[in-house]
XYZ file of C-alpha atoms in Angstrom:
185
model
C 91.222 104.259 122.583
C 92.074 105.066 118.980
C 91.846 108.661 117.740
C 88.759 108.016 115.602
C 86.750 106.766 118.600
C 88.003 109.648 120.756
C 86.971 112.199 118.114
C 83.569 110.537 117.802
C 83.034 110.684 121.556
C 84.100 114.340 121.602
C 81.581 115.129 118.848
C 78.745 113.584 120.904
C 79.895 115.537 123.977
C 79.904 118.785 121.980
C 76.414 117.944 120.744
C 75.311 117.471 124.355
C 76.748 120.843 125.395
C 74.859 122.518 122.546
C 71.558 120.833 123.461
C 71.933 120.741 127.266
C 69.738 123.762 128.049
C 66.749 122.472 126.066
C 66.794 118.773 126.992
C 64.003 117.619 129.323
C 64.552 115.881 132.635
C 67.215 115.550 135.293
C 70.187 117.670 134.254
C 72.316 116.264 137.087
C 71.882 112.718 135.778
C 72.588 113.911 132.236
C 75.749 115.709 133.382
C 76.897 112.592 135.239
C 76.255 110.535 132.097
C 78.217 113.056 130.003
C 81.104 112.954 132.469
C 81.122 109.161 132.408
C 80.848 109.040 128.610
C 83.668 111.586 128.359
C 85.883 109.381 130.513
C 84.963 106.115 128.750
C 84.280 107.290 125.187
C 82.849 105.008 122.562
C 83.549 101.326 123.217
C 86.414 99.790 121.288
C 87.025 96.250 120.131
C 89.535 95.902 122.989
C 86.648 95.460 125.428
C 85.253 91.936 125.669
C 81.649 93.008 125.056
C 82.638 94.850 121.862
C 85.419 92.641 120.505
C 83.435 91.724 117.372
C 81.888 95.147 116.808
C 83.736 98.170 115.519
C 82.172 101.558 116.177
C 84.721 103.350 113.984
C 82.046 104.075 111.344
C 79.808 105.646 113.988
C 82.702 107.676 115.333
C 83.515 109.117 111.917
C 80.022 110.427 111.116
C 79.188 114.083 111.688
C 75.574 113.857 112.837
C 73.247 116.803 112.252
C 69.865 117.983 113.430
C 66.860 116.843 111.355
C 65.733 119.483 108.832
C 62.219 118.189 108.269
C 59.459 119.428 110.541
C 58.242 116.813 113.001
C 54.721 117.140 111.581
C 55.824 115.415 108.358
C 53.488 112.733 107.097
C 55.602 109.910 105.680
C 54.180 107.050 103.688
C 53.897 104.247 106.228
C 53.252 101.632 103.568
C 50.345 99.254 103.272
C 51.882 96.625 105.589
C 51.254 98.516 108.814
C 47.541 98.205 109.471
C 47.536 97.107 113.123
C 48.527 98.748 116.383
C 51.592 100.944 116.051
C 53.570 103.689 117.729
C 55.259 105.992 115.235
C 58.272 108.146 115.937
C 59.656 110.525 113.317
C 63.219 111.624 113.902
C 62.887 110.324 117.469
C 59.665 112.193 118.302
C 56.323 110.492 118.997
C 53.567 111.098 116.440
C 50.139 110.414 118.005
C 48.317 111.245 114.741
C 50.113 108.398 112.953
C 49.904 105.958 115.848
C 47.179 103.401 116.577
C 46.945 102.091 120.137
C 45.265 98.862 121.236
C 42.608 98.949 123.963
C 44.045 99.242 127.461
C 47.301 100.889 126.323
C 48.148 104.505 127.069
C 51.194 106.448 125.944
C 52.912 109.507 127.325
C 56.135 110.926 125.994
C 59.518 111.281 127.566
C 59.555 114.924 126.425
C 56.317 115.662 128.333
C 57.121 113.577 131.430
C 60.868 112.968 131.471
C 61.796 110.026 133.634
C 64.917 107.950 133.310
C 63.456 105.273 135.557
C 65.612 102.970 137.653
C 67.742 101.547 134.862
C 70.146 104.197 133.550
C 73.432 102.360 134.088
C 75.610 105.234 133.006
C 78.687 103.053 133.503
C 77.788 101.442 130.144
C 79.051 103.897 127.470
C 76.105 103.703 125.066
C 73.579 103.953 127.913
C 75.464 107.053 129.078
C 75.301 108.416 125.520
C 71.524 107.845 125.346
C 71.009 109.274 128.843
C 72.827 112.500 128.065
C 71.105 113.053 124.674
C 67.550 111.654 125.060
C 64.977 114.201 123.867
C 61.806 112.161 123.434
C 60.490 108.619 123.291
C 57.421 106.775 124.499
C 56.313 105.588 127.906
C 53.868 102.756 127.343
C 51.441 101.664 130.059
C 49.294 98.517 129.795
C 46.371 98.238 132.205
C 46.006 95.264 134.558
C 44.814 92.068 132.937
C 44.959 93.456 129.388
C 46.495 91.345 126.629
C 47.466 94.148 124.260
C 48.881 91.755 121.670
C 51.676 92.987 119.429
C 52.419 96.612 118.744
C 54.924 97.875 116.197
C 57.254 100.603 117.392
C 58.141 102.256 114.102
C 61.036 104.706 114.132
C 61.432 106.684 110.905
C 64.331 108.915 109.951
C 62.809 111.346 107.468
C 65.965 113.039 106.208
C 67.561 110.158 104.337
C 70.304 112.232 102.707
C 72.243 113.419 105.748
C 73.336 111.528 108.840
C 71.019 112.560 111.661
C 71.042 111.304 115.224
C 68.213 111.000 117.703
C 68.187 109.205 121.031
C 64.656 108.216 122.076
C 64.114 106.967 125.604
C 61.384 104.316 125.886
C 59.886 102.667 128.943
C 57.241 99.964 129.298
C 55.022 99.298 132.296
C 52.667 96.329 132.369
C 50.401 96.085 135.383
C 49.597 92.706 136.964
C 48.469 90.145 134.397
C 49.056 92.507 131.441
C 50.800 91.354 128.259
C 52.431 93.247 125.406
C 54.795 92.261 122.622
C 56.746 95.111 121.028
C 58.223 94.747 117.564
C 60.693 97.556 116.901
C 61.247 98.586 113.284
C 63.607 101.318 112.125
C 63.643 102.774 108.654
């Protein structure tokens, strides 16, 4: 691994150590993810899955905590009139969200669950697992066609590089349908 990627991985690990005591959920799984991420680091172009993608730019950024209070009210624009889930700096905003009938949402922060899928052997999954603070857990009732919902993730502080790692999960009961369109800005 080149030095830039190693330094980037070390910066994420230091971030985890600073946040570890306040992160919700299974600390043992987070520690295992941090150990795995520390051993693997950020993927390099030497790996087959990453051979066309350089993460050097990511590795060289010094990410910071968001400065703006989570209760900020950004301009969502006129184009978002339908069902939407809004996250600001990685945190769910129920006051800005509009849910379709038959859909309920809880947050990862309130009910932290990594589910059955955290493959911490994949470096970026390990990174998300060790640093996830919030996100949405969407549940669609049986037989409900909830249509399309926009998952809008907004970074409010556009002048500094900030990092957030939301953890989302989706559960559709028998016969339920949901299309999620994820938009980041």
